[in-house]
Amino acid sequence: MPRPKIFSTRPLFDAARQILQEKCEVEYWSQPDRISREELFGRVKDKDGLVCLLTERVDDALLRGAAKLRMVANVAVGFDNIDVPACTKRKVAVSNTPGVLDESTADFAWTLMMAVARRLGEGEALARSGNWKGWDLDQLVGTDVWGKTLGLVGFGRIGRAMARRAGGFKMKVLYTDVQRVPEEVEKELNAEHRDFNTLLAESDFVSVHVPLSPETQGLFEAAKFFRMKPTAFLINTSRGSVVDEAALVHALESKKIAGAALDVHENEPFIHPGLKRPNVVLTPHIASASLETRTKMACMAAENVRDFFAGKRPANILNPEVVKTA
């Protein structure tokens, strides 16, 4: 039997490459610049499988030009870059990499919260500038995290990981989600359910952990910022488009909120210039970027590809009906 031909839009880590090469013939995009859409079209037209990142769009246009394609493995938890119904219609299996990045992402969301609260970016810049004149009583005073109220918008795996961390800081934890979790989960995590608007009004820190969907697109618009405390901070490690950045800039300029910490951005890699201000911490979508976690993500994607072409159901299949009929 011929080995399935796979194209990967990034080189991947060695452990993942070893998994793929067991059963597949793999071509990797190894140029320093991200692959262009035109180049991607050309590379996948004769391939059986595609390993991609959330930066590559897999839609009907790409699928039409890739008649042999049977499997798309996204190296990410979110899959808003992939038109899953279009893939299902063409009997193309789609997988993602859930679970492995929860703790790393929660670690980083906590890092952002601490950084914006304690003005870490401003302090680091001052220390490097050569202009620091020494200790002073009111120099770069921030706000405590300990003992404050943390509002979690989305209470899935990452939201719950944040709640566990909040216990060590004696924080009051509020959450909102499309469904209330079982009472035993609330008790275990010492978390209280609130409707969205009430959570915004009561929280000192609002941390966002929802997937991007039609319902969450632009979820944080002008009215939501007006409901927050003027002393509150927004932290976003979910998807950039969940936040209307123009509305956020206006809220910051008018002091409707105290600051923000953003790892994801509405139009990546573009960052709204109005966000480049001292009370905003900005990072380049690196919440899951530990070597351990990113390696696990790549390996999971590779395992999904290997299992699919071995005639098995991948562990993280998003459209299992395709596997049944493949």
PDB file of C-alpha atoms in Angstrom, residues 13-320:
ATOM      1  CA  PHE A  13       8.886  19.098  16.803  1.00  0.00           C
ATOM      2  CA  ASP A  14      11.006  15.962  16.400  1.00  0.00           C
ATOM      3  CA  ALA A  15       8.702  13.793  18.508  1.00  0.00           C
ATOM      4  CA  ALA A  16       5.752  14.620  16.265  1.00  0.00           C
ATOM      5  CA  ARG A  17       7.769  14.098  13.092  1.00  0.00           C
ATOM      6  CA  GLN A  18       8.712  10.622  14.275  1.00  0.00           C
ATOM      7  CA  ILE A  19       5.054   9.732  14.759  1.00  0.00           C
ATOM      8  CA  LEU A  20       4.123  10.931  11.287  1.00  0.00           C
ATOM      9  CA  GLN A  21       6.973   9.243   9.495  1.00  0.00           C
ATOM     10  CA  GLU A  22       5.934   5.840  10.867  1.00  0.00           C
ATOM     11  CA  LYS A  23       3.142   5.563   8.311  1.00  0.00           C
ATOM     12  CA  CYS A  24       3.230   8.683   6.142  1.00  0.00           C
ATOM     13  CA  GLU A  25       5.271  10.504   3.553  1.00  0.00           C
ATOM     14  CA  VAL A  26       5.461  14.054   4.902  1.00  0.00           C
ATOM     15  CA  GLU A  27       6.377  17.352   3.290  1.00  0.00           C
ATOM     16  CA  TYR A  28       7.042  20.282   5.628  1.00  0.00           C
ATOM     17  CA  TRP A  29       6.886  24.011   5.001  1.00  0.00           C
ATOM     18  CA  SER A  30      10.165  25.189   6.505  1.00  0.00           C
ATOM     19  CA  GLN A  31      10.499  28.749   5.223  1.00  0.00           C
ATOM     20  CA  PRO A  32      10.765  31.467   7.906  1.00  0.00           C
ATOM     21  CA  ASP A  33       7.749  33.310   6.482  1.00  0.00           C
ATOM     22  CA  ARG A  34       4.302  31.852   7.040  1.00  0.00           C
ATOM     23  CA  ILE A  35       2.963  29.967   4.058  1.00  0.00           C
ATOM     24  CA  SER A  36       0.826  32.058   1.713  1.00  0.00           C
ATOM     25  CA  ARG A  37      -2.643  30.942   0.776  1.00  0.00           C
ATOM     26  CA  GLU A  38      -1.615  30.502  -2.863  1.00  0.00           C
ATOM     27  CA  GLU A  39       1.342  28.346  -1.854  1.00  0.00           C
ATOM     28  CA  LEU A  40      -0.871  26.289   0.452  1.00  0.00           C
ATOM     29  CA  PHE A  41      -3.305  25.626  -2.398  1.00  0.00           C
ATOM     30  CA  GLY A  42      -0.452  24.329  -4.536  1.00  0.00           C
ATOM     31  CA  ARG A  43       1.047  22.139  -1.815  1.00  0.00           C
ATOM     32  CA  VAL A  44      -2.194  20.340  -0.810  1.00  0.00           C
ATOM     33  CA  LYS A  45      -3.653  19.644  -4.257  1.00  0.00           C
ATOM     34  CA  ASP A  46      -2.096  16.168  -4.393  1.00  0.00           C
ATOM     35  CA  LYS A  47      -1.992  15.428  -0.645  1.00  0.00           C
ATOM     36  CA  ASP A  48      -4.034  12.957   1.404  1.00  0.00           C
ATOM     37  CA  GLY A  49      -3.644  14.841   4.675  1.00  0.00           C
ATOM     38  CA  LEU A  50      -2.921  18.330   6.021  1.00  0.00           C
ATOM     39  CA  VAL A  51      -1.414  19.313   9.364  1.00  0.00           C
ATOM     40  CA  CYS A  52      -2.085  23.022   9.914  1.00  0.00           C
ATOM     41  CA  LEU A  53      -2.095  25.795  12.479  1.00  0.00           C
ATOM     42  CA  LEU A  54      -4.923  28.140  13.413  1.00  0.00           C
ATOM     43  CA  THR A  55      -3.359  30.685  11.038  1.00  0.00           C
ATOM     44  CA  GLU A  56      -4.329  28.620   7.973  1.00  0.00           C
ATOM     45  CA  ARG A  57      -7.871  28.808   6.663  1.00  0.00           C
ATOM     46  CA  VAL A  58      -9.367  25.533   5.480  1.00  0.00           C
ATOM     47  CA  ASP A  59     -12.551  26.323   3.585  1.00  0.00           C
ATOM     48  CA  ASP A  60     -14.504  25.142   0.586  1.00  0.00           C
ATOM     49  CA  ALA A  61     -12.194  26.970  -1.816  1.00  0.00           C
ATOM     50  CA  LEU A  62      -9.174  25.035  -0.550  1.00  0.00           C
ATOM     51  CA  LEU A  63     -11.100  21.765  -0.452  1.00  0.00           C
ATOM     52  CA  ARG A  64     -12.236  22.130  -4.058  1.00  0.00           C
ATOM     53  CA  GLY A  65      -8.614  22.251  -5.164  1.00  0.00           C
ATOM     54  CA  ALA A  66      -7.545  19.282  -3.011  1.00  0.00           C
ATOM     55  CA  ALA A  67      -9.599  16.388  -4.357  1.00  0.00           C
ATOM     56  CA  LYS A  68      -7.442  13.746  -2.638  1.00  0.00           C
ATOM     57  CA  LEU A  69      -7.560  15.360   0.819  1.00  0.00           C
ATOM     58  CA  ARG A  70      -9.066  13.063   3.464  1.00  0.00           C
ATOM     59  CA  MET A  71      -7.766  14.424   6.768  1.00  0.00           C
ATOM     60  CA  VAL A  72      -7.063  17.862   8.326  1.00  0.00           C
ATOM     61  CA  ALA A  73      -5.311  17.916  11.704  1.00  0.00           C
ATOM     62  CA  ASN A  74      -5.359  21.305  13.404  1.00  0.00           C
ATOM     63  CA  VAL A  75      -2.542  21.895  15.908  1.00  0.00           C
ATOM     64  CA  ALA A  76      -4.825  23.895  18.189  1.00  0.00           C
ATOM     65  CA  VAL A  77      -7.836  23.460  20.430  1.00  0.00           C
ATOM     66  CA  GLY A  78      -9.910  26.078  18.637  1.00  0.00           C
ATOM     67  CA  PHE A  79     -10.910  25.288  15.071  1.00  0.00           C
ATOM     68  CA  ASP A  80     -12.604  28.476  13.887  1.00  0.00           C
ATOM     69  CA  ASN A  81     -10.078  28.498  11.035  1.00  0.00           C
ATOM     70  CA  ILE A  82     -11.639  25.332   9.613  1.00  0.00           C
ATOM     71  CA  ASP A  83     -15.029  25.046   7.927  1.00  0.00           C
ATOM     72  CA  VAL A  84     -15.954  21.741   9.527  1.00  0.00           C
ATOM     73  CA  PRO A  85     -19.336  21.400   7.731  1.00  0.00           C
ATOM     74  CA  ALA A  86     -17.601  21.921   4.371  1.00  0.00           C
ATOM     75  CA  CYS A  87     -15.061  19.238   5.301  1.00  0.00           C
ATOM     76  CA  THR A  88     -17.802  16.875   6.411  1.00  0.00           C
ATOM     77  CA  LYS A  89     -19.677  17.400   3.155  1.00  0.00           C
ATOM     78  CA  ARG A  90     -16.552  16.323   1.257  1.00  0.00           C
ATOM     79  CA  LYS A  91     -15.848  13.454   3.689  1.00  0.00           C
ATOM     80  CA  VAL A  92     -12.684  15.087   5.022  1.00  0.00           C
ATOM     81  CA  ALA A  93     -11.974  14.239   8.663  1.00  0.00           C
ATOM     82  CA  VAL A  94     -11.008  17.096  10.995  1.00  0.00           C
ATOM     83  CA  SER A  95      -9.253  16.854  14.366  1.00  0.00           C
ATOM     84  CA  ASN A  96      -7.959  19.252  17.019  1.00  0.00           C
ATOM     85  CA  THR A  97      -5.749  19.060  20.124  1.00  0.00           C
ATOM     86  CA  PRO A  98      -7.868  19.602  23.258  1.00  0.00           C
ATOM     87  CA  GLY A  99      -6.854  19.111  26.869  1.00  0.00           C
ATOM     88  CA  VAL A 100      -3.081  19.328  26.653  1.00  0.00           C
ATOM     89  CA  LEU A 101      -2.779  23.104  26.864  1.00  0.00           C
ATOM     90  CA  ASP A 102      -5.253  23.838  29.662  1.00  0.00           C
ATOM     91  CA  GLU A 103      -2.776  24.280  32.505  1.00  0.00           C
ATOM     92  CA  SER A 104      -0.206  26.169  30.431  1.00  0.00           C
ATOM     93  CA  THR A 105      -2.861  28.575  29.177  1.00  0.00           C
ATOM     94  CA  ALA A 106      -4.210  29.092  32.692  1.00  0.00           C
ATOM     95  CA  ASP A 107      -0.650  29.725  33.907  1.00  0.00           C
ATOM     96  CA  PHE A 108      -0.232  32.401  31.267  1.00  0.00           C
ATOM     97  CA  ALA A 109      -3.615  34.017  31.880  1.00  0.00           C
ATOM     98  CA  TRP A 110      -2.593  34.263  35.527  1.00  0.00           C
ATOM     99  CA  THR A 111       0.738  35.738  34.462  1.00  0.00           C
ATOM    100  CA  LEU A 112      -1.042  38.407  32.429  1.00  0.00           C
ATOM    101  CA  MET A 113      -3.359  39.221  35.322  1.00  0.00           C
ATOM    102  CA  MET A 114      -0.447  39.672  37.709  1.00  0.00           C
ATOM    103  CA  ALA A 115       1.503  41.681  35.132  1.00  0.00           C
ATOM    104  CA  VAL A 116      -1.240  44.208  34.427  1.00  0.00           C
ATOM    105  CA  ALA A 117      -2.224  44.509  38.091  1.00  0.00           C
ATOM    106  CA  ARG A 118       1.331  45.183  39.247  1.00  0.00           C
ATOM    107  CA  ARG A 119       2.398  47.243  36.201  1.00  0.00           C
ATOM    108  CA  LEU A 120       5.138  44.785  35.318  1.00  0.00           C
ATOM    109  CA  GLY A 121       5.587  46.038  31.742  1.00  0.00           C
ATOM    110  CA  GLU A 122       6.075  49.615  32.876  1.00  0.00           C
ATOM    111  CA  GLY A 123       8.473  48.562  35.612  1.00  0.00           C
ATOM    112  CA  GLU A 124      10.530  46.388  33.303  1.00  0.00           C
ATOM    113  CA  ALA A 125      10.763  49.190  30.744  1.00  0.00           C
ATOM    114  CA  LEU A 126      11.896  51.646  33.441  1.00  0.00           C
ATOM    115  CA  ALA A 127      14.514  49.246  34.768  1.00  0.00           C
ATOM    116  CA  ARG A 128      15.976  48.822  31.268  1.00  0.00           C
ATOM    117  CA  SER A 129      15.803  52.494  30.326  1.00  0.00           C
ATOM    118  CA  GLY A 130      18.660  53.750  32.478  1.00  0.00           C
ATOM    119  CA  ASN A 131      16.350  56.430  33.882  1.00  0.00           C
ATOM    120  CA  TRP A 132      15.429  54.734  37.164  1.00  0.00           C
ATOM    121  CA  LYS A 133      16.378  57.019  40.046  1.00  0.00           C
ATOM    122  CA  GLY A 134      15.828  54.510  42.843  1.00  0.00           C
ATOM    123  CA  TRP A 135      13.080  53.356  45.170  1.00  0.00           C
ATOM    124  CA  ASP A 136      10.223  55.720  45.963  1.00  0.00           C
ATOM    125  CA  LEU A 137       7.045  55.298  47.992  1.00  0.00           C
ATOM    126  CA  ASP A 138       4.519  55.884  45.224  1.00  0.00           C
ATOM    127  CA  GLN A 139       6.570  54.616  42.292  1.00  0.00           C
ATOM    128  CA  LEU A 140       4.538  52.456  39.860  1.00  0.00           C
ATOM    129  CA  VAL A 141       2.027  51.441  42.509  1.00  0.00           C
ATOM    130  CA  GLY A 142      -0.420  48.900  41.121  1.00  0.00           C
ATOM    131  CA  THR A 143      -3.258  46.921  42.638  1.00  0.00           C
ATOM    132  CA  ASP A 144      -3.348  43.697  44.640  1.00  0.00           C
ATOM    133  CA  VAL A 145      -4.611  40.457  43.161  1.00  0.00           C
ATOM    134  CA  TRP A 146      -4.812  38.691  46.521  1.00  0.00           C
ATOM    135  CA  GLY A 147      -8.300  38.815  48.019  1.00  0.00           C
ATOM    136  CA  LYS A 148      -9.977  40.362  44.975  1.00  0.00           C
ATOM    137  CA  THR A 149     -12.880  39.053  42.865  1.00  0.00           C
ATOM    138  CA  LEU A 150     -12.093  37.065  39.729  1.00  0.00           C
ATOM    139  CA  GLY A 151     -14.815  36.794  37.088  1.00  0.00           C
ATOM    140  CA  LEU A 152     -14.428  33.926  34.618  1.00  0.00           C
ATOM    141  CA  VAL A 153     -16.281  34.233  31.330  1.00  0.00           C
ATOM    142  CA  GLY A 154     -16.388  30.606  30.243  1.00  0.00           C
ATOM    143  CA  PHE A 155     -16.021  27.809  32.772  1.00  0.00           C
ATOM    144  CA  GLY A 156     -14.598  24.941  30.776  1.00  0.00           C
ATOM    145  CA  ARG A 157     -11.261  23.281  31.439  1.00  0.00           C
ATOM    146  CA  ILE A 158      -9.182  26.475  31.351  1.00  0.00           C
ATOM    147  CA  GLY A 159     -11.699  28.525  33.300  1.00  0.00           C
ATOM    148  CA  ARG A 160     -11.762  25.877  36.009  1.00  0.00           C
ATOM    149  CA  ALA A 161      -7.958  25.780  36.050  1.00  0.00           C
ATOM    150  CA  MET A 162      -8.037  29.512  36.723  1.00  0.00           C
ATOM    151  CA  ALA A 163     -10.493  28.958  39.572  1.00  0.00           C
ATOM    152  CA  ARG A 164      -8.113  26.462  41.173  1.00  0.00           C
ATOM    153  CA  ARG A 165      -5.291  28.996  41.028  1.00  0.00           C
ATOM    154  CA  ALA A 166      -7.506  31.679  42.534  1.00  0.00           C
ATOM    155  CA  GLY A 167      -7.904  29.585  45.692  1.00  0.00           C
ATOM    156  CA  GLY A 168      -4.269  30.143  46.561  1.00  0.00           C
ATOM    157  CA  PHE A 169      -4.825  33.893  46.372  1.00  0.00           C
ATOM    158  CA  LYS A 170      -7.967  33.825  48.532  1.00  0.00           C
ATOM    159  CA  MET A 171      -9.963  35.334  45.673  1.00  0.00           C
ATOM    160  CA  LYS A 172     -13.709  35.264  45.341  1.00  0.00           C
ATOM    161  CA  VAL A 173     -14.462  33.374  42.116  1.00  0.00           C
ATOM    162  CA  LEU A 174     -17.465  34.121  39.933  1.00  0.00           C
ATOM    163  CA  TYR A 175     -18.237  32.447  36.626  1.00  0.00           C
ATOM    164  CA  THR A 176     -20.692  32.665  33.780  1.00  0.00           C
ATOM    165  CA  ASP A 177     -21.281  30.123  31.030  1.00  0.00           C
ATOM    166  CA  VAL A 178     -24.020  28.939  28.701  1.00  0.00           C
ATOM    167  CA  GLN A 179     -24.822  26.247  31.243  1.00  0.00           C
ATOM    168  CA  ARG A 180     -24.417  26.264  34.991  1.00  0.00           C
ATOM    169  CA  VAL A 181     -22.040  23.553  36.200  1.00  0.00           C
ATOM    170  CA  PRO A 182     -23.137  20.918  38.760  1.00  0.00           C
ATOM    171  CA  GLU A 183     -23.290  22.066  42.364  1.00  0.00           C
ATOM    172  CA  GLU A 184     -20.471  19.728  43.382  1.00  0.00           C
ATOM    173  CA  VAL A 185     -18.133  21.404  40.871  1.00  0.00           C
ATOM    174  CA  GLU A 186     -19.019  24.842  42.249  1.00  0.00           C
ATOM    175  CA  LYS A 187     -18.293  23.631  45.777  1.00  0.00           C
ATOM    176  CA  GLU A 188     -15.023  21.972  44.802  1.00  0.00           C
ATOM    177  CA  LEU A 189     -13.746  25.150  43.119  1.00  0.00           C
ATOM    178  CA  ASN A 190     -15.440  27.567  45.519  1.00  0.00           C
ATOM    179  CA  ALA A 191     -17.024  29.285  42.503  1.00  0.00           C
ATOM    180  CA  GLU A 192     -20.324  31.145  42.324  1.00  0.00           C
ATOM    181  CA  HIS A 193     -22.495  31.396  39.225  1.00  0.00           C
ATOM    182  CA  ARG A 194     -23.580  34.828  37.970  1.00  0.00           C
ATOM    183  CA  ASP A 195     -25.294  36.057  34.856  1.00  0.00           C
ATOM    184  CA  PHE A 196     -22.896  37.822  32.506  1.00  0.00           C
ATOM    185  CA  ASN A 197     -23.855  41.392  33.368  1.00  0.00           C
ATOM    186  CA  THR A 198     -23.743  40.790  37.121  1.00  0.00           C
ATOM    187  CA  LEU A 199     -20.330  39.166  36.824  1.00  0.00           C
ATOM    188  CA  LEU A 200     -19.005  42.203  34.970  1.00  0.00           C
ATOM    189  CA  ALA A 201     -20.341  44.549  37.629  1.00  0.00           C
ATOM    190  CA  GLU A 202     -18.875  42.611  40.551  1.00  0.00           C
ATOM    191  CA  SER A 203     -15.451  41.492  39.272  1.00  0.00           C
ATOM    192  CA  ASP A 204     -12.073  43.151  39.783  1.00  0.00           C
ATOM    193  CA  PHE A 205     -10.523  40.978  37.076  1.00  0.00           C
ATOM    194  CA  VAL A 206     -12.474  39.541  34.142  1.00  0.00           C
ATOM    195  CA  SER A 207     -10.703  36.651  32.414  1.00  0.00           C
ATOM    196  CA  VAL A 208     -12.081  35.336  29.127  1.00  0.00           C
ATOM    197  CA  HIS A 209     -12.105  31.610  28.296  1.00  0.00           C
ATOM    198  CA  VAL A 210     -14.689  31.044  25.574  1.00  0.00           C
ATOM    199  CA  PRO A 211     -14.322  29.566  22.074  1.00  0.00           C
ATOM    200  CA  LEU A 212     -14.889  31.790  19.065  1.00  0.00           C
ATOM    201  CA  SER A 213     -18.348  31.236  17.609  1.00  0.00           C
ATOM    202  CA  PRO A 214     -21.103  33.390  16.097  1.00  0.00           C
ATOM    203  CA  GLU A 215     -22.403  33.858  19.643  1.00  0.00           C
ATOM    204  CA  THR A 216     -19.080  35.019  21.090  1.00  0.00           C
ATOM    205  CA  GLN A 217     -17.868  37.126  18.157  1.00  0.00           C
ATOM    206  CA  GLY A 218     -17.639  40.670  19.532  1.00  0.00           C
ATOM    207  CA  LEU A 219     -18.970  39.508  22.893  1.00  0.00           C
ATOM    208  CA  PHE A 220     -17.116  42.318  24.651  1.00  0.00           C
ATOM    209  CA  GLU A 221     -18.552  45.412  22.995  1.00  0.00           C
ATOM    210  CA  ALA A 222     -19.047  48.936  24.352  1.00  0.00           C
ATOM    211  CA  ALA A 223     -22.004  48.173  26.616  1.00  0.00           C
ATOM    212  CA  LYS A 224     -20.093  45.397  28.381  1.00  0.00           C
ATOM    213  CA  PHE A 225     -17.189  47.672  29.282  1.00  0.00           C
ATOM    214  CA  PHE A 226     -19.625  50.212  30.719  1.00  0.00           C
ATOM    215  CA  ARG A 227     -20.886  47.519  33.097  1.00  0.00           C
ATOM    216  CA  MET A 228     -17.406  46.829  34.486  1.00  0.00           C
ATOM    217  CA  LYS A 229     -15.876  48.607  37.459  1.00  0.00           C
ATOM    218  CA  PRO A 230     -13.623  51.561  36.587  1.00  0.00           C
ATOM    219  CA  THR A 231     -10.960  49.771  38.647  1.00  0.00           C
ATOM    220  CA  ALA A 232     -11.377  46.448  36.791  1.00  0.00           C
ATOM    221  CA  PHE A 233      -9.064  44.744  34.293  1.00  0.00           C
ATOM    222  CA  LEU A 234      -9.841  42.557  31.267  1.00  0.00           C
ATOM    223  CA  ILE A 235      -7.645  39.525  30.513  1.00  0.00           C
ATOM    224  CA  ASN A 236      -8.086  37.663  27.226  1.00  0.00           C
ATOM    225  CA  THR A 237      -6.335  34.433  26.262  1.00  0.00           C
ATOM    226  CA  SER A 238      -9.211  32.948  24.238  1.00  0.00           C
ATOM    227  CA  ARG A 239      -9.645  34.441  20.762  1.00  0.00           C
ATOM    228  CA  GLY A 240      -9.045  38.044  19.741  1.00  0.00           C
ATOM    229  CA  SER A 241     -12.365  38.468  17.943  1.00  0.00           C
ATOM    230  CA  VAL A 242     -14.252  37.901  21.177  1.00  0.00           C
ATOM    231  CA  VAL A 243     -13.306  41.505  22.016  1.00  0.00           C
ATOM    232  CA  ASP A 244     -14.263  44.539  19.940  1.00  0.00           C
ATOM    233  CA  GLU A 245     -10.897  46.278  20.136  1.00  0.00           C
ATOM    234  CA  ALA A 246     -12.204  49.700  19.089  1.00  0.00           C
ATOM    235  CA  ALA A 247     -14.710  49.535  21.956  1.00  0.00           C
ATOM    236  CA  LEU A 248     -11.954  48.418  24.323  1.00  0.00           C
ATOM    237  CA  VAL A 249      -9.738  51.324  23.282  1.00  0.00           C
ATOM    238  CA  HIS A 250     -12.602  53.730  23.919  1.00  0.00           C
ATOM    239  CA  ALA A 251     -13.211  52.170  27.346  1.00  0.00           C
ATOM    240  CA  LEU A 252      -9.538  52.590  28.234  1.00  0.00           C
ATOM    241  CA  GLU A 253      -9.338  56.158  26.936  1.00  0.00           C
ATOM    242  CA  SER A 254     -12.480  57.160  28.827  1.00  0.00           C
ATOM    243  CA  LYS A 255     -11.305  55.287  31.944  1.00  0.00           C
ATOM    244  CA  LYS A 256     -14.338  53.022  32.017  1.00  0.00           C
ATOM    245  CA  ILE A 257     -11.920  50.242  32.999  1.00  0.00           C
ATOM    246  CA  ALA A 258      -8.448  50.353  34.531  1.00  0.00           C
ATOM    247  CA  GLY A 259      -6.524  48.251  32.027  1.00  0.00           C
ATOM    248  CA  ALA A 260      -6.264  45.104  29.970  1.00  0.00           C
ATOM    249  CA  ALA A 261      -3.905  42.204  29.274  1.00  0.00           C
ATOM    250  CA  LEU A 262      -4.266  40.594  25.858  1.00  0.00           C
ATOM    251  CA  ASP A 263      -2.517  37.585  24.381  1.00  0.00           C
ATOM    252  CA  VAL A 264      -4.891  37.377  21.405  1.00  0.00           C
ATOM    253  CA  HIS A 265      -5.922  40.121  19.013  1.00  0.00           C
ATOM    254  CA  GLU A 266      -8.880  40.846  16.787  1.00  0.00           C
ATOM    255  CA  ASN A 267      -6.952  41.007  13.494  1.00  0.00           C
ATOM    256  CA  GLU A 268      -3.735  39.102  14.163  1.00  0.00           C
ATOM    257  CA  PRO A 269      -0.932  39.849  13.656  1.00  0.00           C
ATOM    258  CA  PHE A 270      -2.142  43.478  13.528  1.00  0.00           C
ATOM    259  CA  ILE A 271      -2.573  45.068  16.950  1.00  0.00           C
ATOM    260  CA  HIS A 272      -4.805  48.120  17.302  1.00  0.00           C
ATOM    261  CA  PRO A 273      -2.470  51.104  17.914  1.00  0.00           C
ATOM    262  CA  GLY A 274      -4.825  52.407  20.606  1.00  0.00           C
ATOM    263  CA  LEU A 275      -3.940  49.375  22.720  1.00  0.00           C
ATOM    264  CA  LYS A 276      -0.259  50.268  22.850  1.00  0.00           C
ATOM    265  CA  ARG A 277      -0.591  52.164  26.106  1.00  0.00           C
ATOM    266  CA  PRO A 278       1.001  51.761  29.539  1.00  0.00           C
ATOM    267  CA  ASN A 279      -2.029  50.130  31.193  1.00  0.00           C
ATOM    268  CA  VAL A 280      -2.275  47.365  28.582  1.00  0.00           C
ATOM    269  CA  VAL A 281      -0.061  44.275  28.557  1.00  0.00           C
ATOM    270  CA  LEU A 282       0.338  42.851  25.047  1.00  0.00           C
ATOM    271  CA  THR A 283       1.758  39.456  24.092  1.00  0.00           C
ATOM    272  CA  PRO A 284       1.862  37.692  20.682  1.00  0.00           C
ATOM    273  CA  HIS A 285      -0.543  34.747  21.153  1.00  0.00           C
ATOM    274  CA  ILE A 286       1.806  32.652  23.299  1.00  0.00           C
ATOM    275  CA  ALA A 287      -0.434  31.420  26.133  1.00  0.00           C
ATOM    276  CA  SER A 288       0.247  27.762  25.323  1.00  0.00           C
ATOM    277  CA  ALA A 289       3.868  28.353  24.320  1.00  0.00           C
ATOM    278  CA  SER A 290       5.759  26.110  26.682  1.00  0.00           C
ATOM    279  CA  LEU A 291       8.014  23.547  25.029  1.00  0.00           C
ATOM    280  CA  GLU A 292       6.225  20.735  26.822  1.00  0.00           C
ATOM    281  CA  THR A 293       2.738  21.847  25.812  1.00  0.00           C
ATOM    282  CA  ARG A 294       3.471  22.755  22.201  1.00  0.00           C
ATOM    283  CA  THR A 295       5.258  19.403  21.753  1.00  0.00           C
ATOM    284  CA  LYS A 296       2.223  17.583  23.146  1.00  0.00           C
ATOM    285  CA  MET A 297      -0.038  19.511  20.771  1.00  0.00           C
ATOM    286  CA  ALA A 298       2.069  18.604  17.748  1.00  0.00           C
ATOM    287  CA  CYS A 299       2.251  14.957  18.819  1.00  0.00           C
ATOM    288  CA  MET A 300      -1.493  14.792  19.324  1.00  0.00           C
ATOM    289  CA  ALA A 301      -2.077  16.141  15.819  1.00  0.00           C
ATOM    290  CA  ALA A 302       0.410  13.616  14.430  1.00  0.00           C
ATOM    291  CA  GLU A 303      -1.297  10.782  16.288  1.00  0.00           C
ATOM    292  CA  ASN A 304      -4.660  11.858  14.879  1.00  0.00           C
ATOM    293  CA  VAL A 305      -3.239  11.655  11.346  1.00  0.00           C
ATOM    294  CA  ARG A 306      -1.495   8.331  11.954  1.00  0.00           C
ATOM    295  CA  ASP A 307      -4.593   6.728  13.441  1.00  0.00           C
ATOM    296  CA  PHE A 308      -6.890   7.967  10.703  1.00  0.00           C
ATOM    297  CA  PHE A 309      -4.763   6.551   7.914  1.00  0.00           C
ATOM    298  CA  ALA A 310      -4.380   3.303   9.883  1.00  0.00           C
ATOM    299  CA  GLY A 311      -8.150   2.910   9.697  1.00  0.00           C
ATOM    300  CA  LYS A 312      -8.749   3.900  13.309  1.00  0.00           C
ATOM    301  CA  ARG A 313     -10.936   6.639  14.726  1.00  0.00           C
ATOM    302  CA  PRO A 314      -8.701   9.534  15.846  1.00  0.00           C
ATOM    303  CA  ALA A 315      -9.079  10.373  19.520  1.00  0.00           C
ATOM    304  CA  ASN A 316      -9.931  14.010  18.803  1.00  0.00           C
ATOM    305  CA  ILE A 317     -12.105  13.773  15.717  1.00  0.00           C
ATOM    306  CA  LEU A 318     -14.522  16.696  15.255  1.00  0.00           C
ATOM    307  CA  ASN A 319     -16.724  15.051  12.629  1.00  0.00           C
ATOM    308  CA  PRO A 320     -16.804  11.331  13.498  1.00  0.00           C
TER     309      PRO A 320
END
